PDB file of C-alpha atoms in Angstrom:
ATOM      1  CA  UNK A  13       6.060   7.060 -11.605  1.00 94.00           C
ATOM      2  CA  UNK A  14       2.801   6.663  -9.644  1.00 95.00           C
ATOM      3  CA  UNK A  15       0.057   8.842 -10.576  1.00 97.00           C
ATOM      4  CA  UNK A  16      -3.588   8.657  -9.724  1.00 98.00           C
ATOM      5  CA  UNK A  17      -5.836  11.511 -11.694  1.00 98.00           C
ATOM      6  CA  UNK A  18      -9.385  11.816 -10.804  1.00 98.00           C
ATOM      7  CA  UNK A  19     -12.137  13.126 -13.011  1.00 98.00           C
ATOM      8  CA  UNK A  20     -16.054  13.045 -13.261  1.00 98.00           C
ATOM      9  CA  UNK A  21     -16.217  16.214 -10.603  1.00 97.00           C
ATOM     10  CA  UNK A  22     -18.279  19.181 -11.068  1.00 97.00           C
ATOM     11  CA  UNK A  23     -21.670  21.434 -10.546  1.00 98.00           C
ATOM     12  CA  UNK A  24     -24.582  19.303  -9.864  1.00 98.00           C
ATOM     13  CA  UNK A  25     -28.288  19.860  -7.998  1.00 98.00           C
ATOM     14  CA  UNK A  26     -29.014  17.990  -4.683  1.00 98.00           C
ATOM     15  CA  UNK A  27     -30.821  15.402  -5.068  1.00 97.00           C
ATOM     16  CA  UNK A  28     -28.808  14.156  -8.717  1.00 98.00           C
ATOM     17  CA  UNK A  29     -26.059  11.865  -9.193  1.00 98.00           C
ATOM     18  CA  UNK A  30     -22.491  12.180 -10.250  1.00 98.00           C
ATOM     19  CA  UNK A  31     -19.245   9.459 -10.932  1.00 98.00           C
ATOM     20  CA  UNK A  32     -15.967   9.984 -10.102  1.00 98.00           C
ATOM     21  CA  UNK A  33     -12.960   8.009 -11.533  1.00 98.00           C
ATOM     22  CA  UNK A  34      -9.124   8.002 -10.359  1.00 98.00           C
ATOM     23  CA  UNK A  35      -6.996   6.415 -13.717  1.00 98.00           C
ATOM     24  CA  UNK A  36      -4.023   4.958 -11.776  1.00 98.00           C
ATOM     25  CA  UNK A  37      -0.500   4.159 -13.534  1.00 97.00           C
ATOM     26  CA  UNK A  38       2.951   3.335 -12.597  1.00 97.00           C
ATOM     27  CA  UNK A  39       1.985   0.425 -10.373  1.00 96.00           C
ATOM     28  CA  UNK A  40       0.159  -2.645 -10.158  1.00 97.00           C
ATOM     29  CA  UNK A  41      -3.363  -1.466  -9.707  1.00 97.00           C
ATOM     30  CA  UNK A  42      -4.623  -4.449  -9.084  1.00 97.00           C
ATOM     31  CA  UNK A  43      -2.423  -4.848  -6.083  1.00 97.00           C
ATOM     32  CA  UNK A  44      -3.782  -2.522  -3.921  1.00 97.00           C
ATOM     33  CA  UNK A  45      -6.432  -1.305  -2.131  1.00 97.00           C
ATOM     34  CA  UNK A  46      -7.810   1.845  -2.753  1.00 98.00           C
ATOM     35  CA  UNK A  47      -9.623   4.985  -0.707  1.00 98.00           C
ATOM     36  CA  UNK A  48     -11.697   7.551  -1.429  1.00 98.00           C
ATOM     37  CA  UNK A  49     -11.398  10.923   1.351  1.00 98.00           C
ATOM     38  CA  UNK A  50     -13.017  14.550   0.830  1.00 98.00           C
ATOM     39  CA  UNK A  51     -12.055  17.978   1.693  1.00 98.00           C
ATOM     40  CA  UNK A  52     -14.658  20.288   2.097  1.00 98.00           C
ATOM     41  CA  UNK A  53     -14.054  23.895   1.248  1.00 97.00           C
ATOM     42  CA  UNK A  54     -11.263  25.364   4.372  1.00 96.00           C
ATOM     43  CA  UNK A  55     -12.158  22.225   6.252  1.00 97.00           C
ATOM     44  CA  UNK A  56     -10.619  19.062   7.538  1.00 97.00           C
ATOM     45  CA  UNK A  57      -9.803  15.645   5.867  1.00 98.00           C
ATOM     46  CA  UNK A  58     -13.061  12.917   5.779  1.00 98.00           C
ATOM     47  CA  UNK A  59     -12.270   9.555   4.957  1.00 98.00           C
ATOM     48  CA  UNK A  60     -15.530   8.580   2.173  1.00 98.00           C
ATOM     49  CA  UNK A  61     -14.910   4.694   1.481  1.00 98.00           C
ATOM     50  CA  UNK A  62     -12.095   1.959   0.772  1.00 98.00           C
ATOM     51  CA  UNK A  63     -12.333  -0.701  -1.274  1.00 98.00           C
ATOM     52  CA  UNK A  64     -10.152  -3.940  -0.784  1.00 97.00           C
ATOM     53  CA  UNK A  65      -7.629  -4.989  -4.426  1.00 97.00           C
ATOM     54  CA  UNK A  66     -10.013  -7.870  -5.463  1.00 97.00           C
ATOM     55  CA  UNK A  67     -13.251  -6.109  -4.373  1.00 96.00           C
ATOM     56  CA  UNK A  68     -13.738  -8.347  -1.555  1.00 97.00           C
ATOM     57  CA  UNK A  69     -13.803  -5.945   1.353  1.00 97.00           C
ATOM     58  CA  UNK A  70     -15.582  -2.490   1.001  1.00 98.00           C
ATOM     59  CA  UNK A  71     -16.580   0.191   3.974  1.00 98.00           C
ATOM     60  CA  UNK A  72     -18.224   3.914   3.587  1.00 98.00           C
ATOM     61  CA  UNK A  73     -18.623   6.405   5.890  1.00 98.00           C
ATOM     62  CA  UNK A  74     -21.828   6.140   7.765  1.00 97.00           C
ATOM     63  CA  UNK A  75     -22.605   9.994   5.861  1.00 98.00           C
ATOM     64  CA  UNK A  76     -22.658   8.665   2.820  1.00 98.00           C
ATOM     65  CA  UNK A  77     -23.510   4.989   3.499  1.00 98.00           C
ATOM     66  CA  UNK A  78     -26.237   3.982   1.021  1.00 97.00           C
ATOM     67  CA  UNK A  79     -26.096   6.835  -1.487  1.00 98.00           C
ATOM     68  CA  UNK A  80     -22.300   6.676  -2.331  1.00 98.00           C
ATOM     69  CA  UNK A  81     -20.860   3.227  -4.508  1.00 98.00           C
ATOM     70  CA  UNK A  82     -17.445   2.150  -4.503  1.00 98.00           C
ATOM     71  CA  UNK A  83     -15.852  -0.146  -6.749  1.00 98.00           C
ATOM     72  CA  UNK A  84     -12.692  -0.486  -9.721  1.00 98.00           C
ATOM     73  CA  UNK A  85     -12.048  -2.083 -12.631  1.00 98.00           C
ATOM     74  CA  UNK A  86      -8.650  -3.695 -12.424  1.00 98.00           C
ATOM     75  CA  UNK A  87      -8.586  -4.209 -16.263  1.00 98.00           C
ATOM     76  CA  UNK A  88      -8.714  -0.682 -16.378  1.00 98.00           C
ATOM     77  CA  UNK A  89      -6.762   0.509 -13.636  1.00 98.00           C
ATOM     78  CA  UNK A  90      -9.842   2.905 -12.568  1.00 98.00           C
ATOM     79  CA  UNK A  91     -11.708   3.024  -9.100  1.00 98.00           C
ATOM     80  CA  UNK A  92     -14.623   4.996  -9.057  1.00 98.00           C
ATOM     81  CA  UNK A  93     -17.324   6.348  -6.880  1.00 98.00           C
ATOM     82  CA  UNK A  94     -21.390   6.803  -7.758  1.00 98.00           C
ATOM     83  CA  UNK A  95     -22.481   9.165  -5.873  1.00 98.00           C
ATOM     84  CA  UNK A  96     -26.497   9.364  -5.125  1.00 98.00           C
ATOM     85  CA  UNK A  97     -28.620  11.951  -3.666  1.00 98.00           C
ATOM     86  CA  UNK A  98     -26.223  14.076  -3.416  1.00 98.00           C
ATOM     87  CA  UNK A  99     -26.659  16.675  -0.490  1.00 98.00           C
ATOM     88  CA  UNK A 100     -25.305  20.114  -0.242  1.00 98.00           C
ATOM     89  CA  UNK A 101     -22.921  18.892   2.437  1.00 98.00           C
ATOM     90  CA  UNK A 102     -21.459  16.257  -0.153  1.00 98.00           C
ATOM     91  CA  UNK A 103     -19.608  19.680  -1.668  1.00 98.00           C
ATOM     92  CA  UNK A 104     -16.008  19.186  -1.456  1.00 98.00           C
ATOM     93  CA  UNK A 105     -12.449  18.072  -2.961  1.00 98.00           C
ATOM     94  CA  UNK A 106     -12.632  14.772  -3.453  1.00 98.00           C
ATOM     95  CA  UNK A 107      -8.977  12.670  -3.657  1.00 98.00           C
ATOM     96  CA  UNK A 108      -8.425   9.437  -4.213  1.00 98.00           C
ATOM     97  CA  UNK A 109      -5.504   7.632  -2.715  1.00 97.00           C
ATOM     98  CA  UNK A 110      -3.625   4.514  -2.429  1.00 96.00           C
ATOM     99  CA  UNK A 111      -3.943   1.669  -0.208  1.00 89.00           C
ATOM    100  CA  UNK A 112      -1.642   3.000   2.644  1.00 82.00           C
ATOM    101  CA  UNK A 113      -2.018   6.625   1.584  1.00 87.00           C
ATOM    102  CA  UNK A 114       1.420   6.848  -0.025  1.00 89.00           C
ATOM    103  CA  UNK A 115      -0.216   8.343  -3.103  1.00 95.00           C
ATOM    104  CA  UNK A 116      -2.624  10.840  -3.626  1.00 97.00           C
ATOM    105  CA  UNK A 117      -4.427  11.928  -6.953  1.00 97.00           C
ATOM    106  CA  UNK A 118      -4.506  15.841  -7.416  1.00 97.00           C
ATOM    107  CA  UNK A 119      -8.352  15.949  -6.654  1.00 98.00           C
ATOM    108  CA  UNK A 120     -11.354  16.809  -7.835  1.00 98.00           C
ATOM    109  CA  UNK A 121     -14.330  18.923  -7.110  1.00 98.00           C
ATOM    110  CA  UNK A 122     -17.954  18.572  -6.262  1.00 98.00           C
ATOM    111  CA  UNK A 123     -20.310  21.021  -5.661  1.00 98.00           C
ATOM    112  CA  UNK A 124     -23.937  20.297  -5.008  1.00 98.00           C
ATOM    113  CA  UNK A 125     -26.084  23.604  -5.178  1.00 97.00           C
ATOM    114  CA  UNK A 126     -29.269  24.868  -6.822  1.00 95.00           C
TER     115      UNK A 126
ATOM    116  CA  UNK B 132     -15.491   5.707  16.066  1.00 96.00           C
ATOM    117  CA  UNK B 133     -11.854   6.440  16.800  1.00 97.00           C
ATOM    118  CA  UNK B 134     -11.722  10.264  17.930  1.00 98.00           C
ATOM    119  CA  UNK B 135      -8.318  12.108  17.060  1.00 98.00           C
ATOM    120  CA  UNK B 136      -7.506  15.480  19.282  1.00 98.00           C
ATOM    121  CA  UNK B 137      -4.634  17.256  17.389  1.00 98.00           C
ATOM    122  CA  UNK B 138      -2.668  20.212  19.348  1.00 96.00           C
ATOM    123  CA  UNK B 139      -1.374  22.624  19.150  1.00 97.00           C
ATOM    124  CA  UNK B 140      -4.589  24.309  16.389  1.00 97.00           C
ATOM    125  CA  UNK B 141      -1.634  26.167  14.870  1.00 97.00           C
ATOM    126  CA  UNK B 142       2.112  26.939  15.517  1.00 97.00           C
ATOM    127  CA  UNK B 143       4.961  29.791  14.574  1.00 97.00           C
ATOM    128  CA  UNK B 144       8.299  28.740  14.310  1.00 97.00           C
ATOM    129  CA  UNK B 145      11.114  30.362  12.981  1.00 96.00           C
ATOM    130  CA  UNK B 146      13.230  28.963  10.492  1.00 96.00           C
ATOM    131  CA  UNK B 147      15.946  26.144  12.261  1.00 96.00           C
ATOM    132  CA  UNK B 148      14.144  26.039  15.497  1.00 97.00           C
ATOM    133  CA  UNK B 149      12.020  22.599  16.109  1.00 97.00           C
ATOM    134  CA  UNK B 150       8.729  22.188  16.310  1.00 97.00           C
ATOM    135  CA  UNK B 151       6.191  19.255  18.132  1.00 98.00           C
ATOM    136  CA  UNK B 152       2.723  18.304  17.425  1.00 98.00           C
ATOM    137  CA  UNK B 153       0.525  16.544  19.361  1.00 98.00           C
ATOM    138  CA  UNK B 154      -1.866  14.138  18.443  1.00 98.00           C
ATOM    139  CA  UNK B 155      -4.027  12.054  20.908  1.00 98.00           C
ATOM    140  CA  UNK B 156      -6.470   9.372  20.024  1.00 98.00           C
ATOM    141  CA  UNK B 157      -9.402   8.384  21.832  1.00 98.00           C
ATOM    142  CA  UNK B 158      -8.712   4.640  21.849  1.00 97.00           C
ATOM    143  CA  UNK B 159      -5.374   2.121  21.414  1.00 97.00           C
ATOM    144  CA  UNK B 160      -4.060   1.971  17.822  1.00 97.00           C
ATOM    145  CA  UNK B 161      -2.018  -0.950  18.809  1.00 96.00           C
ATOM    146  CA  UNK B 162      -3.430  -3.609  17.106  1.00 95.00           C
ATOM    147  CA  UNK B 163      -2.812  -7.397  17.383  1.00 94.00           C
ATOM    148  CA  UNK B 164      -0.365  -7.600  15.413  1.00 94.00           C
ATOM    149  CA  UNK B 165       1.746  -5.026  17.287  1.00 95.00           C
ATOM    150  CA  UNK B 166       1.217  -2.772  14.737  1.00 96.00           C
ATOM    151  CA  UNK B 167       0.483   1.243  15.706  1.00 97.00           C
ATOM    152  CA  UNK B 168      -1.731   2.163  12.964  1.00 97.00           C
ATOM    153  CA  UNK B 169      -1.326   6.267  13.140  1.00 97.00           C
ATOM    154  CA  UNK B 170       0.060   8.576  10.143  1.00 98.00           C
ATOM    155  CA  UNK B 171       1.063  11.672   9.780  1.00 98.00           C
ATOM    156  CA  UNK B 172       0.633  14.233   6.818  1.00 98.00           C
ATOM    157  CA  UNK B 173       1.408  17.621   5.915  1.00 98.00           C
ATOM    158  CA  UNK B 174      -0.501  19.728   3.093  1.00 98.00           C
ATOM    159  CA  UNK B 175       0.793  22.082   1.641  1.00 98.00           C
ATOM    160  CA  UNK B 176      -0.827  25.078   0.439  1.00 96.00           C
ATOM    161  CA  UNK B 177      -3.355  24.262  -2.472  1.00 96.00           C
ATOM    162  CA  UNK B 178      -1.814  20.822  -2.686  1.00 97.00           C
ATOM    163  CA  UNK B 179      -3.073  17.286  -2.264  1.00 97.00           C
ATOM    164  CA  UNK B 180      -1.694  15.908   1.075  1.00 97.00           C
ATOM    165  CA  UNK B 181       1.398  13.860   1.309  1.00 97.00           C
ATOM    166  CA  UNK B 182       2.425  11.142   3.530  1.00 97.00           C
ATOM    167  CA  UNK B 183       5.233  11.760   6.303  1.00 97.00           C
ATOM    168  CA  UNK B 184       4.837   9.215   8.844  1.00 98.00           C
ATOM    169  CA  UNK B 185       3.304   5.855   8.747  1.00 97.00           C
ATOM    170  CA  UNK B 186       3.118   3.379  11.445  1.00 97.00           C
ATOM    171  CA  UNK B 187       3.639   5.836  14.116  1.00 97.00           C
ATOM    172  CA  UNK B 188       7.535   5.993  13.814  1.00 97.00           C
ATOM    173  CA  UNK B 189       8.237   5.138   9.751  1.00 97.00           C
ATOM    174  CA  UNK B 190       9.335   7.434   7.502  1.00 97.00           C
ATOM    175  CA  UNK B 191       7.925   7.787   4.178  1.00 96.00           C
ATOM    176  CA  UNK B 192       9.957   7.454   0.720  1.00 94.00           C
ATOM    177  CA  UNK B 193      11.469  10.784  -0.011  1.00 94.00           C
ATOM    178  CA  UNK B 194      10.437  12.493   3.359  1.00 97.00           C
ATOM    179  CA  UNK B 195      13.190  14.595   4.939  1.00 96.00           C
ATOM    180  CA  UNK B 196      14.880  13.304   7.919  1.00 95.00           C
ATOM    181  CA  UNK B 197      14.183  16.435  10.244  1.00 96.00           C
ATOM    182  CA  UNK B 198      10.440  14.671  10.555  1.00 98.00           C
ATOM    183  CA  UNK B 199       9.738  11.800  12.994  1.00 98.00           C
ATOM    184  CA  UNK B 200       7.437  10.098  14.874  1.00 98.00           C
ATOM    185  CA  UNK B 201       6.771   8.749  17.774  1.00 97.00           C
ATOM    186  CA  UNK B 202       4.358   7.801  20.691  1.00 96.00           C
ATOM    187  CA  UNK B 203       2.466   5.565  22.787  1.00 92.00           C
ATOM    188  CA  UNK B 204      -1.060   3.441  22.307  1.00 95.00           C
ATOM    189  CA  UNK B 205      -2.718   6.460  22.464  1.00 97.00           C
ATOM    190  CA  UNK B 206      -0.631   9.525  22.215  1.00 98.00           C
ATOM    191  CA  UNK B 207       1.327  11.071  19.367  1.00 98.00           C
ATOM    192  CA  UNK B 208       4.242  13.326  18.341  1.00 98.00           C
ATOM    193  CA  UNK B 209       5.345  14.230  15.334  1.00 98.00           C
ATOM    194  CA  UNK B 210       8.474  16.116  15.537  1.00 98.00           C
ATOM    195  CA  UNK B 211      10.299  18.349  13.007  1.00 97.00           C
ATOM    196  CA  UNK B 212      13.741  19.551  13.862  1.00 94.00           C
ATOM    197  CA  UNK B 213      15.187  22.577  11.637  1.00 94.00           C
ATOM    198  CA  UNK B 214      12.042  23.843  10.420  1.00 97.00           C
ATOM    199  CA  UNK B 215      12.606  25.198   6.871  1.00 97.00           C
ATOM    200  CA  UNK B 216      10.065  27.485   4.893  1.00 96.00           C
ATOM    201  CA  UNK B 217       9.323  24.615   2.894  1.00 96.00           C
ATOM    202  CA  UNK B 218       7.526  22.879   5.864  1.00 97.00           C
ATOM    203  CA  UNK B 219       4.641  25.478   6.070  1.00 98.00           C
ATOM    204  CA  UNK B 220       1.059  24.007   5.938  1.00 98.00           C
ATOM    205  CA  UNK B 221      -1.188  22.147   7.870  1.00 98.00           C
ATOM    206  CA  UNK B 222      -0.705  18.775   9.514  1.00 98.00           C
ATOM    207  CA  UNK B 223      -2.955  15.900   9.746  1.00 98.00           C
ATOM    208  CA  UNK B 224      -3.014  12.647  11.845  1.00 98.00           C
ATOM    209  CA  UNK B 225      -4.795   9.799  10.786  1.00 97.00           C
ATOM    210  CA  UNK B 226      -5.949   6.376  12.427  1.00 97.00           C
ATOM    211  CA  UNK B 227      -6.189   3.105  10.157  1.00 95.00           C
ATOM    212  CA  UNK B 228      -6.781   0.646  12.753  1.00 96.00           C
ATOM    213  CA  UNK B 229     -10.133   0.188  12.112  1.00 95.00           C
ATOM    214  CA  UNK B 230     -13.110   1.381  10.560  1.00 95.00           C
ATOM    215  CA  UNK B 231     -14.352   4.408   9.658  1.00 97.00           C
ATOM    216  CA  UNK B 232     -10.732   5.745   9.108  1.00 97.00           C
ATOM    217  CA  UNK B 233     -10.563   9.296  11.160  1.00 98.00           C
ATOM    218  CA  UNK B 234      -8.307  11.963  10.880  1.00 98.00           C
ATOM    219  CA  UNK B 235      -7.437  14.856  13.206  1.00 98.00           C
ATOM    220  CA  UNK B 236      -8.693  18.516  12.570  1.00 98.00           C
ATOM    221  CA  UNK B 237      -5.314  19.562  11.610  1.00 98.00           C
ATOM    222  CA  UNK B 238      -2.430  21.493  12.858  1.00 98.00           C
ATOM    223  CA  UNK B 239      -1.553  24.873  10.847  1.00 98.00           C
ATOM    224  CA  UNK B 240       2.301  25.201  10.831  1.00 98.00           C
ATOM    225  CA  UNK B 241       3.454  29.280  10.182  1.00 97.00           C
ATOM    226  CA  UNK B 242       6.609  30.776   9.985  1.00 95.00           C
ATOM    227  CA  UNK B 243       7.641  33.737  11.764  1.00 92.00           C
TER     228      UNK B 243
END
């Protein structure tokens, strides 16, 4: 059974940092591509970054170009995301997902506030 | 970037009766390869969306046949026939022919 579970979410300043990791199973991590996309509170879906199965090929969002950091570890079957100067609009539900979005993780959350 | 317009913003429908949503996107997602790179999801209340369509027209693994897809270059339907209670949430399009990836601002499906 495929299962991506995120962790690393939680209650942080703006202006600090915070990682994020998705620990995927049931599949052949290193096969596939990966995404990261947000939900901010009673809002919409925002695709955040992608990262290509051997690293290769990586994109971001222009709103978080330059303070977020994709990447994985395919001997670990974890992608992750370092997030930088993190802004109060950053807040949200953050999912990972599987190359073609077949698969989503359950989520998890970030809220920046003072 | 690729702009998504989703319509209706919500819909009622009672149970068994069909229901359409619209999505229209604000450039071709035909790409080269003859490929129509726009999805369809639905999430469900306090869940983590799910995949229904992919492709424009494919079902997903383990998605009903009442859904479907279908479409032009630029303009979308997602159909379900026999709406069931189970179907309630809101529904998002998606574009993956290039980047940034958009979505749609979502359709909220009721029932009456």
């Amino acid at each position: 059974e495929v299962q991506l579970v995120e962790s690393g979410g939680g209650l942080v300043q703006p202006g600090r940092s915070l990682k994020l990791s998705c620990l995927a199973s049931g599949f052949t991590f290193s096969n596939y591509g990966m995404n990261w996309i947000r939900q901010a509170p009673g809002k919409g879906l925002e695709w955040v970054a992608s990262i290509s199965s051997s690293s290769s090929y990586i994109y971001y969002a222009d709103t978080v170009k330059g303070r977020f950091t994709i990447s994985r570890d395919n001997a670990k079957n974890t992608l992750y995301l370092q997030m930088t100067s993190l802004r109060s609009e950053d807040t949200a539900l953050y999912y990972c997902a599987r190359g073609g979005t077949d698969y989503w993780g359950q989520g998890v959350m970030v809220t920046v506030s003072s | 970037d690729i702009v998504l317009t989703q319509a209706p913003l919500s819909v009622s429908v009672t149970p068994g009766e069909s229901a359409s949503i619209s999505c229209r996107s604000s450039k071709s997602l035909l790409s080269s390869k003859g490929i129509t790179s726009l999805y369809w999801y639905l999430q469900k209340p306090g869940k983590s969306p799910q995949l229904l369509i992919y492709r424009m027209s494919n079902l997903a693994s383990g998605v009903p046949d009442r859904f479907s897809g279908s479409g032009s270059e630029t303009d979308f339907t997602l159909k379900i026939s026999k709406v069931e209670t189970e179907d309630v949430g809101v529904y998002y399009c998606a574009q993956f022919l290039e980047y940034p990836f958009t979505f749609g601002s979502g359709t909220k499906l009721e029932i009456k």
